[in-house]
CSV table of C-alpha atoms in Angstrom, one decimal:
chain,number,residue,atom,x,y,z
A,1369,MET,CA,23.7,10.6,-20.5
A,1370,GLU,CA,22.0,11.1,-23.7
A,1371,THR,CA,18.7,12.8,-23.3
A,1372,ASN,CA,16.0,10.9,-25.0
A,1373,PRO,CA,15.0,12.9,-28.6
A,1374,LEU,CA,11.2,11.6,-27.2
A,1375,PHE,CA,10.9,13.6,-24.3
A,1376,GLU,CA,12.6,16.9,-25.7
A,1377,THR,CA,10.6,19.7,-25.3
A,1378,LEU,CA,8.8,21.2,-28.7
A,1379,ASN,CA,10.7,23.8,-30.8
A,1380,PRO,CA,10.5,23.8,-34.6
A,1381,PRO,CA,13.0,26.6,-36.5
A,1382,GLN,CA,11.8,29.2,-36.9
A,1383,ARG,CA,10.4,29.6,-40.7
A,1384,MET,CA,9.3,32.1,-43.1
A,1385,LEU,CA,6.9,30.1,-44.7
A,1386,MET,CA,6.8,31.5,-48.7
A,1387,GLY,CA,6.1,28.4,-51.1
A,1388,PRO,CA,2.0,27.5,-51.6
A,1389,GLY,CA,0.9,27.3,-47.9
A,1390,PRO,CA,0.3,26.2,-45.8
A,1391,ILE,CA,1.8,29.6,-44.5
A,1392,ASN,CA,2.7,31.7,-40.9
A,1393,ALA,CA,-0.6,31.6,-39.2
A,1394,TYR,CA,-1.5,35.6,-37.9
A,1395,PRO,CA,0.0,36.0,-34.5
A,1396,ARG,CA,-3.6,36.4,-33.2
A,1397,VAL,CA,-4.4,33.1,-34.3
A,1398,HIS,CA,-2.1,31.3,-32.5
A,1399,GLN,CA,-2.8,32.7,-29.0
A,1400,ALA,CA,-6.7,32.1,-29.9
A,1401,ILE,CA,-5.2,28.5,-30.7
A,1402,SER,CA,-4.0,28.7,-26.4
A,1403,SER,CA,-7.0,29.7,-25.1
A,1404,ALA,CA,-8.2,27.5,-22.9
A,1405,LEU,CA,-10.9,24.1,-23.1
A,1406,ILE,CA,-14.4,23.7,-22.1
A,1407,GLY,CA,-17.5,21.6,-22.9
A,1408,GLN,CA,-19.2,20.8,-26.6
A,1409,TYR,CA,-22.5,21.5,-25.2
A,1410,ASP,CA,-21.3,24.6,-22.9
A,1411,PRO,CA,-23.0,27.4,-24.2
A,1412,VAL,CA,-20.3,29.8,-24.1
A,1413,MET,CA,-18.9,27.1,-26.6
A,1414,THR,CA,-21.7,27.1,-28.4
A,1415,GLY,CA,-22.3,30.9,-28.3
A,1416,TYR,CA,-19.0,30.6,-30.1
A,1417,MET,CA,-20.0,28.1,-32.9
A,1418,ASN,CA,-22.9,30.8,-34.1
A,1419,GLN,CA,-20.3,33.3,-34.4
A,1420,VAL,CA,-18.2,31.0,-36.8
A,1421,GLN,CA,-21.3,30.3,-38.6
A,1422,ALA,CA,-21.9,33.9,-39.1
A,1423,LEU,CA,-18.6,34.7,-38.9
A,1424,TYR,CA,-18.2,33.3,-42.3
A,1425,ARG,CA,-21.4,34.3,-44.0
A,1426,ASN,CA,-19.5,37.0,-44.4
A,1427,VAL,CA,-16.1,35.6,-45.5
A,1428,PHE,CA,-18.4,33.2,-48.3
A,1429,GLU,CA,-20.5,36.8,-49.3
A,1430,THR,CA,-23.5,34.5,-48.6
A,1431,GLN,CA,-26.6,34.1,-46.4
A,1432,ASN,CA,-26.7,30.1,-46.5
A,1433,GLN,CA,-28.2,29.3,-43.1
A,1434,GLN,CA,-25.8,26.3,-43.5
A,1435,THR,CA,-22.7,27.8,-43.2
A,1436,LEU,CA,-20.0,25.7,-40.7
A,1437,LEU,CA,-16.6,23.9,-40.2
A,1438,VAL,CA,-15.7,20.0,-40.8
A,1439,ASP,CA,-13.5,18.8,-38.7
A,1440,GLY,CA,-9.9,18.1,-40.6
A,1441,THR,CA,-8.3,19.2,-43.4
A,1442,ALA,CA,-9.4,20.7,-46.6
A,1443,ARG,CA,-9.4,17.8,-48.2
A,1444,ALA,CA,-12.2,17.4,-45.4
A,1445,GLY,CA,-14.5,19.7,-46.8
A,1446,ILE,CA,-13.9,18.5,-50.6
A,1447,GLU,CA,-15.1,15.1,-49.2
A,1448,ALA,CA,-18.1,15.9,-47.3
A,1449,VAL,CA,-19.3,17.9,-49.9
A,1450,LEU,CA,-18.7,15.3,-52.6
A,1451,VAL,CA,-19.4,12.2,-50.2
A,1452,SER,CA,-23.0,14.2,-49.0
A,1453,VAL,CA,-24.1,15.0,-52.5
A,1454,LEU,CA,-23.7,12.5,-55.0
A,1455,GLN,CA,-25.0,9.3,-55.0
A,1456,PRO,CA,-23.6,5.9,-56.7
A,1457,GLY,CA,-23.9,7.1,-60.9
A,1458,ASP,CA,-24.8,10.6,-60.1
A,1459,LYS,CA,-23.4,12.5,-62.9
A,1460,VAL,CA,-20.7,15.5,-62.2
A,1461,LEU,CA,-18.7,17.4,-64.3
A,1462,ILE,CA,-15.7,18.8,-63.7
A,1463,PRO,CA,-12.9,20.9,-65.2
A,1464,VAL,CA,-9.5,20.5,-65.0
A,1465,ILE,CA,-6.9,23.1,-64.7
A,1466,GLY,CA,-4.2,21.7,-62.4
A,1467,ARG,CA,-3.4,19.1,-59.7
A,1468,PHE,CA,-6.4,19.5,-57.4
A,1469,GLY,CA,-9.1,19.4,-60.0
A,1470,HIS,CA,-7.5,15.8,-60.3
A,1471,LEU,CA,-7.3,15.0,-57.1
A,1472,LEU,CA,-12.1,15.8,-57.4
A,1473,CYS,CA,-12.4,13.3,-59.7
A,1474,GLU,CA,-10.5,10.8,-57.4
A,1475,ILE,CA,-12.7,11.5,-54.7
A,1476,ALA,CA,-15.6,11.4,-56.9
A,1477,HIS,CA,-14.7,8.2,-57.9
A,1478,ARG,CA,-14.4,6.6,-54.6
A,1479,VAL,CA,-18.5,7.5,-54.2
A,1480,GLY,CA,-19.3,6.0,-57.2
A,1481,ALA,CA,-20.0,9.0,-59.1
A,1482,ALA,CA,-19.7,8.7,-63.2
A,1483,VAL,CA,-17.1,11.5,-64.2
A,1484,GLN,CA,-16.5,13.9,-66.8
A,1485,THR,CA,-13.7,15.8,-66.7
A,1486,ILE,CA,-13.0,18.8,-69.2
A,1487,ASP,CA,-9.2,18.8,-69.3
A,1488,ILE,CA,-7.5,21.9,-69.8
A,1489,GLU,CA,-3.9,22.7,-70.5
A,1490,TRP,CA,-2.1,23.3,-67.0
A,1491,GLY,CA,-1.2,27.2,-67.0
A,1492,GLU,CA,-4.3,28.3,-68.6
A,1493,VAL,CA,-8.3,28.0,-67.0
A,1494,CYS,CA,-11.3,26.7,-68.7
A,1495,PRO,CA,-13.6,29.1,-70.9
A,1496,PRO,CA,-17.7,29.0,-69.7
A,1497,GLU,CA,-18.8,28.3,-73.5
A,1498,LYS,CA,-16.6,24.9,-73.2
A,1499,VAL,CA,-18.7,24.5,-69.5
A,1500,GLU,CA,-22.0,24.8,-71.1
A,1501,ALA,CA,-21.3,22.7,-74.8
A,1502,ALA,CA,-20.4,20.0,-71.8
A,1503,ILE,CA,-23.2,20.7,-69.6
A,1504,ARG,CA,-25.9,20.5,-72.3
A,1505,GLU,CA,-23.9,17.5,-73.9
A,1506,PHE,CA,-23.5,15.7,-70.8
A,1507,GLN,CA,-26.5,16.5,-68.1
A,1508,PRO,CA,-24.5,16.6,-65.1
A,1509,LYS,CA,-25.6,16.7,-61.5
A,1510,MET,CA,-22.8,18.5,-60.6
A,1511,LEU,CA,-20.2,20.9,-62.3
A,1512,ALA,CA,-16.8,20.5,-59.7
A,1513,THR,CA,-14.6,23.3,-60.0
A,1514,VAL,CA,-11.2,24.5,-58.2
A,1515,GLN,CA,-11.1,27.7,-58.5
A,1516,GLY,CA,-7.9,29.2,-57.4
A,1517,ASP,CA,-5.5,25.6,-58.3
A,1518,THR,CA,-1.8,26.2,-56.4
A,1519,SER,CA,-0.4,23.5,-58.7
A,1520,THR,CA,-0.7,26.0,-61.7
A,1521,THR,CA,-1.3,29.1,-59.8
A,1522,MET,CA,-4.2,29.3,-62.1
A,1523,ASN,CA,-7.7,31.2,-60.9
A,1524,GLN,CA,-10.6,30.2,-62.4
A,1525,PRO,CA,-13.5,32.9,-63.3
A,1526,LEU,CA,-16.6,31.7,-62.1
A,1527,ALA,CA,-18.8,34.3,-62.2
A,1528,GLU,CA,-20.2,33.3,-65.7
A,1529,ILE,CA,-20.0,29.0,-65.2
A,1530,GLY,CA,-22.2,30.2,-62.0
A,1531,GLU,CA,-24.9,31.6,-64.5
A,1532,ILE,CA,-24.9,28.7,-66.7
A,1533,CYS,CA,-25.1,25.9,-64.0
A,1534,GLN,CA,-28.6,28.1,-63.1
A,1535,ARG,CA,-29.8,27.9,-66.3
A,1536,TYR,CA,-29.3,24.7,-66.7
A,1537,GLY,CA,-30.3,23.8,-62.9
A,1538,VAL,CA,-26.7,22.2,-62.1
A,1539,LEU,CA,-25.9,22.1,-58.7
A,1540,PHE,CA,-22.7,24.1,-58.4
A,1541,TYR,CA,-19.5,23.4,-56.1
A,1542,CYS,CA,-16.2,24.7,-55.5
A,1543,ASP,CA,-13.0,23.9,-53.9
A,1544,ALA,CA,-11.7,27.3,-52.6
A,1545,THR,CA,-9.3,26.8,-50.4
A,1546,ALA,CA,-6.2,28.3,-51.9
A,1547,SER,CA,-8.0,31.2,-53.6
A,1548,ILE,CA,-10.1,32.4,-50.7
A,1549,ALA,CA,-9.4,35.7,-48.3
A,1550,GLY,CA,-7.0,36.2,-51.1
A,1551,ASN,CA,-8.8,36.9,-54.6
A,1552,GLU,CA,-12.4,37.3,-54.7
A,1553,LEU,CA,-15.5,35.2,-54.0
A,1554,LYS,CA,-19.1,36.3,-54.4
A,1555,VAL,CA,-21.3,32.8,-53.0
A,1556,ASP,CA,-24.6,34.4,-53.9
A,1557,ALA,CA,-23.6,36.2,-56.5
A,1558,TRP,CA,-22.4,33.7,-58.6
A,1559,HIS,CA,-24.6,31.1,-57.9
A,1560,LEU,CA,-22.7,28.9,-55.7
A,1561,ASP,CA,-24.5,25.4,-54.1
A,1562,ALA,CA,-21.2,24.3,-52.1
A,1563,VAL,CA,-18.1,26.0,-51.5
A,1564,SER,CA,-15.1,24.5,-49.2
A,1565,ALA,CA,-11.9,25.4,-47.9
A,1566,GLY,CA,-9.3,25.5,-45.4
A,1567,LEU,CA,-7.7,27.5,-42.8
A,1568,GLN,CA,-3.6,27.9,-44.3
A,1569,LYS,CA,-3.7,29.2,-46.8
A,1570,CYS,CA,-5.1,33.7,-47.1
A,1571,LEU,CA,-7.1,33.3,-43.9
A,1572,GLY,CA,-3.8,32.9,-42.4
A,1573,GLY,CA,-4.5,30.2,-39.6
A,1574,PRO,CA,-3.4,26.4,-39.0
A,1575,SER,CA,-4.6,23.8,-41.4
A,1576,GLY,CA,-7.0,21.7,-39.5
A,1577,SER,CA,-10.6,23.3,-39.5
A,1578,ALA,CA,-12.5,23.5,-43.2
A,1579,PRO,CA,-15.1,26.5,-43.5
A,1580,VAL,CA,-17.8,25.0,-45.4
A,1581,THR,CA,-21.7,26.8,-47.4
A,1582,LEU,CA,-24.3,24.9,-48.5
A,1583,SER,CA,-27.3,27.4,-50.6
A,1584,GLU,CA,-31.2,26.0,-49.5
A,1585,ARG,CA,-31.1,23.9,-52.8
A,1586,CYS,CA,-27.7,22.0,-51.8
A,1587,VAL,CA,-29.1,21.3,-48.5
A,1588,GLU,CA,-32.8,19.8,-49.3
A,1589,VAL,CA,-30.1,17.3,-52.2
A,1590,ILE,CA,-28.0,16.2,-48.5
A,1591,ASN,CA,-31.3,15.6,-46.1
A,1592,ARG,CA,-33.0,13.4,-48.5
A,1593,ARG,CA,-30.3,10.6,-48.0
A,1594,LYS,CA,-30.5,12.0,-44.7
A,1595,ARG,CA,-29.9,8.8,-42.1
A,1596,VAL,CA,-29.6,9.4,-38.3
A,1597,GLU,CA,-27.0,6.2,-36.6
A,1598,ALA,CA,-28.9,4.4,-34.5
A,1599,GLY,CA,-28.1,5.5,-30.4
A,1600,ILE,CA,-29.3,8.9,-30.7
A,1601,ARG,CA,-32.2,8.7,-32.6
A,1602,THR,CA,-35.7,9.2,-31.6
A,1603,ALA,CA,-39.5,8.5,-33.1
A,1604,ALA,CA,-39.1,12.1,-34.4
A,1605,HIS,CA,-36.0,11.4,-36.6
A,1606,GLN,CA,-37.1,10.8,-40.0
A,1607,ASP,CA,-35.6,8.8,-42.6
A,1608,GLY,CA,-34.2,10.7,-45.7
A,1609,GLU,CA,-36.2,8.7,-49.4
A,1610,ASP,CA,-32.6,8.6,-51.2
A,1611,THR,CA,-29.8,6.5,-50.8
A,1612,PRO,CA,-27.8,7.0,-48.2
A,1613,ILE,CA,-24.4,9.4,-47.1
A,1614,LEU,CA,-21.2,6.3,-47.2
A,1615,SER,CA,-19.5,8.0,-44.9
A,1616,ASN,CA,-20.5,9.0,-41.0
A,1617,TYR,CA,-17.7,10.7,-40.6
A,1618,PHE,CA,-18.1,13.3,-43.7
A,1619,ASP,CA,-22.5,13.1,-43.1
A,1620,LEU,CA,-23.3,16.3,-43.9
A,1621,ALA,CA,-27.1,15.9,-42.7
A,1622,MET,CA,-25.5,14.4,-39.3
A,1623,VAL,CA,-23.5,17.2,-39.1
A,1624,MET,CA,-26.1,20.2,-40.5
A,1625,ASP,CA,-27.9,18.7,-37.1
A,1626,TYR,CA,-25.5,18.6,-34.4
A,1627,TRP,CA,-24.5,22.8,-36.1
A,1628,GLY,CA,-28.1,23.2,-35.4
A,1629,PRO,CA,-30.7,24.4,-32.9
A,1630,GLU,CA,-31.1,20.5,-32.5
A,1631,ARG,CA,-27.1,19.8,-31.2
A,1632,LEU,CA,-28.1,15.8,-32.3
A,1633,ASN,CA,-24.3,14.6,-31.1
A,1634,HIS,CA,-22.2,13.0,-33.8
A,1635,HIS,CA,-18.1,14.1,-33.4
A,1636,THR,CA,-16.9,16.2,-30.9
A,1637,GLU,CA,-15.5,19.7,-32.0
A,1638,ALA,CA,-12.6,20.0,-32.7
A,1639,THR,CA,-12.6,23.3,-29.9
A,1640,SER,CA,-9.1,24.9,-30.4
A,1641,MET,CA,-9.3,25.0,-33.7
A,1642,LEU,CA,-12.6,26.5,-34.3
A,1643,TYR,CA,-10.6,28.6,-32.0
A,1644,ALA,CA,-8.9,29.6,-34.8
A,1645,ALA,CA,-11.2,29.5,-37.5
A,1646,ARG,CA,-13.5,32.2,-35.3
A,1647,GLU,CA,-9.4,33.9,-35.1
A,1648,CYS,CA,-8.8,33.9,-38.7
A,1649,ALA,CA,-12.4,35.1,-39.9
A,1650,ARG,CA,-12.1,38.6,-37.5
A,1651,LEU,CA,-9.6,38.9,-39.0
A,1652,TYR,CA,-10.5,39.5,-42.2
A,1653,LEU,CA,-13.7,41.2,-41.4
A,1654,GLU,CA,-12.0,43.6,-39.3
A,1655,GLU,CA,-9.8,44.2,-42.0
A,1656,GLY,CA,-12.0,44.3,-44.6
A,1657,ALA,CA,-12.5,42.2,-47.9
A,1658,THR,CA,-11.6,44.5,-50.0
A,1659,GLN,CA,-8.6,45.8,-48.2
A,1660,VAL,CA,-7.1,42.0,-47.6
A,1661,ILE,CA,-7.7,40.8,-51.0
A,1662,ALA,CA,-6.8,44.6,-52.6
A,1663,ARG,CA,-2.9,43.5,-50.1
A,1664,HIS,CA,-3.1,39.9,-51.5
A,1665,GLN,CA,-2.6,41.0,-55.0
A,1666,GLN,CA,-0.2,44.0,-54.5
A,1667,ALA,CA,2.3,40.8,-53.1
A,1668,GLY,CA,1.9,39.3,-55.1
A,1669,ARG,CA,2.3,41.6,-58.1
A,1670,ALA,CA,5.1,42.8,-56.0
A,1671,MET,CA,6.1,39.2,-56.2
A,1672,ALA,CA,5.7,38.6,-60.2
A,1673,VAL,CA,8.0,42.1,-61.4
A,1674,GLY,CA,10.6,40.8,-58.9
A,1675,LEU,CA,11.1,38.0,-60.3
A,1676,GLU,CA,10.4,39.3,-63.7
A,1677,ALA,CA,13.5,41.5,-63.2
A,1678,MET,CA,15.6,39.3,-62.1
A,1679,GLY,CA,15.6,37.7,-65.4
A,1680,LEU,CA,13.5,35.1,-64.3
A,1681,ARG,CA,10.3,33.7,-66.3
A,1682,LEU,CA,7.0,33.6,-64.9
A,1683,PHE,CA,4.6,30.4,-65.6
A,1684,GLY,CA,1.0,30.3,-66.7
A,1685,ASN,CA,-1.5,32.8,-68.3
A,1686,GLN,CA,-0.9,35.3,-66.5
A,1687,GLN,CA,-4.4,36.9,-67.0
A,1688,TYR,CA,-5.4,34.5,-64.6
A,1689,LYS,CA,-3.0,34.1,-62.4
A,1690,MET,CA,-4.2,34.0,-58.6
A,1691,ASN,CA,-3.5,37.1,-56.3
A,1692,ASN,CA,-1.1,34.7,-53.7
A,1693,VAL,CA,1.0,32.1,-55.9
A,1694,VAL,CA,3.2,32.3,-58.6
A,1695,GLY,CA,4.5,30.3,-60.6
A,1696,VAL,CA,7.9,30.8,-62.1
A,1697,TYR,CA,10.4,28.3,-64.7
A,1698,ILE,CA,13.3,27.4,-62.7
A,1699,PRO,CA,16.7,28.4,-65.2
A,1700,GLU,CA,17.9,25.0,-66.9
A,1701,GLN,CA,21.3,24.9,-65.5
A,1702,ILE,CA,20.2,24.5,-61.6
A,1703,ASN,CA,18.6,21.8,-59.9
A,1704,GLY,CA,15.9,23.9,-58.5
A,1705,ASP,CA,15.0,21.5,-54.9
A,1706,LEU,CA,18.8,22.5,-53.6
A,1707,VAL,CA,18.4,25.7,-53.7
A,1708,ARG,CA,15.1,25.5,-52.3
A,1709,GLN,CA,17.0,23.1,-49.8
A,1710,GLU,CA,19.8,25.9,-49.6
A,1711,LEU,CA,17.2,28.8,-49.4
A,1712,LEU,CA,15.2,26.6,-46.2
A,1713,HIS,CA,18.6,26.2,-44.9
A,1714,ARG,CA,20.5,29.5,-45.3
A,1715,PHE,CA,17.9,32.0,-45.0
A,1716,GLY,CA,14.7,29.7,-43.1
A,1717,ILE,CA,12.5,30.8,-46.1
A,1718,GLU,CA,10.5,28.0,-47.7
A,1719,ILE,CA,9.2,28.0,-51.4
A,1720,GLY,CA,7.2,25.2,-53.6
A,1721,THR,CA,8.0,23.0,-56.5
A,1722,SER,CA,5.0,22.1,-58.2
A,1723,PHE,CA,3.4,18.5,-59.4
A,1724,GLY,CA,3.2,16.3,-62.7
A,1725,PRO,CA,3.9,18.2,-65.5
A,1726,LEU,CA,5.4,20.9,-63.7
A,1727,HIS,CA,7.8,18.9,-60.8
A,1728,GLY,CA,10.7,20.1,-61.0
A,1729,LYS,CA,10.3,22.9,-64.0
A,1730,ILE,CA,8.2,25.7,-61.9
A,1731,TRP,CA,9.3,27.3,-58.2
A,1732,ARG,CA,5.4,28.3,-56.7
A,1733,ILE,CA,6.1,31.2,-54.3
A,1734,GLY,CA,2.8,32.1,-51.6
A,1735,THR,CA,2.5,35.6,-50.6
A,1736,MET,CA,-0.7,34.9,-48.6
A,1737,GLY,CA,-2.2,35.4,-45.7
A,1738,TYR,CA,0.3,36.7,-42.8
A,1739,ASN,CA,3.1,36.3,-45.6
A,1740,ALA,CA,1.4,39.2,-47.6
A,1741,ARG,CA,3.5,41.5,-46.4
A,1742,GLN,CA,6.6,44.2,-48.2
A,1743,GLU,CA,9.1,43.0,-45.5
A,1744,CYS,CA,8.3,38.9,-46.8
A,1745,VAL,CA,8.0,40.1,-50.4
A,1746,LEU,CA,11.8,41.3,-49.5
A,1747,MET,CA,13.7,39.4,-47.5
A,1748,THR,CA,12.6,36.2,-50.5
A,1749,LEU,CA,13.7,38.1,-52.8
A,1750,ALA,CA,16.9,39.4,-52.4
A,1751,ALA,CA,17.3,35.8,-50.3
A,1752,LEU,CA,17.0,33.9,-53.6
A,1753,GLU,CA,18.5,36.1,-55.6
A,1754,SER,CA,22.5,35.4,-53.3
A,1755,VAL,CA,21.1,31.6,-53.9
A,1756,LEU,CA,21.4,32.3,-57.6
A,1757,LEU,CA,24.0,34.3,-58.0
A,1758,LYS,CA,26.0,31.7,-56.0
A,1759,ALA,CA,25.2,29.6,-58.4
A,1760,ARG,CA,26.2,31.5,-60.5
A,1761,VAL,CA,23.3,31.5,-62.6
A,1762,PRO,CA,23.0,34.9,-64.7
A,1763,VAL,CA,20.3,37.1,-62.7
A,1764,ALA,CA,20.6,41.2,-62.8
A,1765,PRO,CA,21.8,41.9,-59.5
A,1766,GLY,CA,19.8,44.5,-57.3
A,1767,GLN,CA,16.9,44.9,-59.5
A,1768,ALA,CA,13.9,42.4,-58.1
A,1769,VAL,CA,14.2,44.3,-54.8
A,1770,ALA,CA,14.0,47.2,-56.5
A,1771,ALA,CA,11.4,47.0,-58.6
A,1772,ALA,CA,9.3,45.3,-56.0
A,1773,MET,CA,9.7,48.3,-53.7
A,1774,ASP,CA,8.5,49.9,-56.9
A,1775,VAL,CA,4.9,48.4,-56.7
A,1776,PHE,CA,4.6,48.6,-52.8
A,1777,SER,CA,5.5,52.2,-53.3
A,1778,ALA,CA,2.6,53.0,-56.0
């Protein structure tokens, strides 16, 4: 009798995820996810929610009271911020340095905002003087940008842009999904009004929870659109004066009430994902922000140095490369997807290709979270070298691992 695969025990293969994300989660995060479920208003649960808020204030380097989780992948955090802040017709300025800048445009258009872009060549970042000139001309309500865009592996500097936004009274939002915990991010010091992130990159968790932090100025804008839904509202609830938020699930005014002292019911918190998010933050803060970022910087540099020593060419302006992802040109004589398949099936190692104009032209190799370790870097370089040699690509045998080892020994 044949076994029905629908009833087979779940047994996914062991992979080393060395692409642009998701990555292998820290073992302690797996352990946290398996903890017992409790009710959403159990005092232990609401205590954990308060702890998560305090932990992520430290991760984001902010004093923002409204620091919480949006239940959903990183994109849920992006959409929650944009749909809650932007009313139809509001102007938003978006520097586009890669695929995920285009995603911000897509969501803002769907919200009904008037979108203007600053289009940057992929592999570069947006200069602050271009931002200031565009703000003067367009006078947007919000500037929305991506810090680390994994499609190009570039890391957009934010400090000067934050000063410009503050000077002109423009709300400053950043998607930090791919950069947080592997690259410096200082929410308050850089005058960021809203930041959203995800767990599945340098924070070392699974996708499914989006940490978000909001400045007081941003909270005021959101609460002017507040509408408490029928069935849970009381006579004490007052509607805001602006257009209601056009999503129920991503209504941050109601989500803030759920996370706040009123605990006003909005959704059922994703308990296991909250456990995961809590453990990701604990791991980051226990190791220390400086140490974690330095570890990502070292692992990313070792990977880049190793690839160059092998004879491959790196993509993009290396001055602005993210610590945790490197782009490398695919040798012209080979099919990059076939190399990726061979790495996956022979070595159990996953690396990524890219999107749009870079699809099939570069590989993206990540060193993030639990995988920002010497053994992961060395095994990936050794495996890639073996596959390329088998394909008769003229690489320098033995040089990649040696060069990377020198970085870890320095």
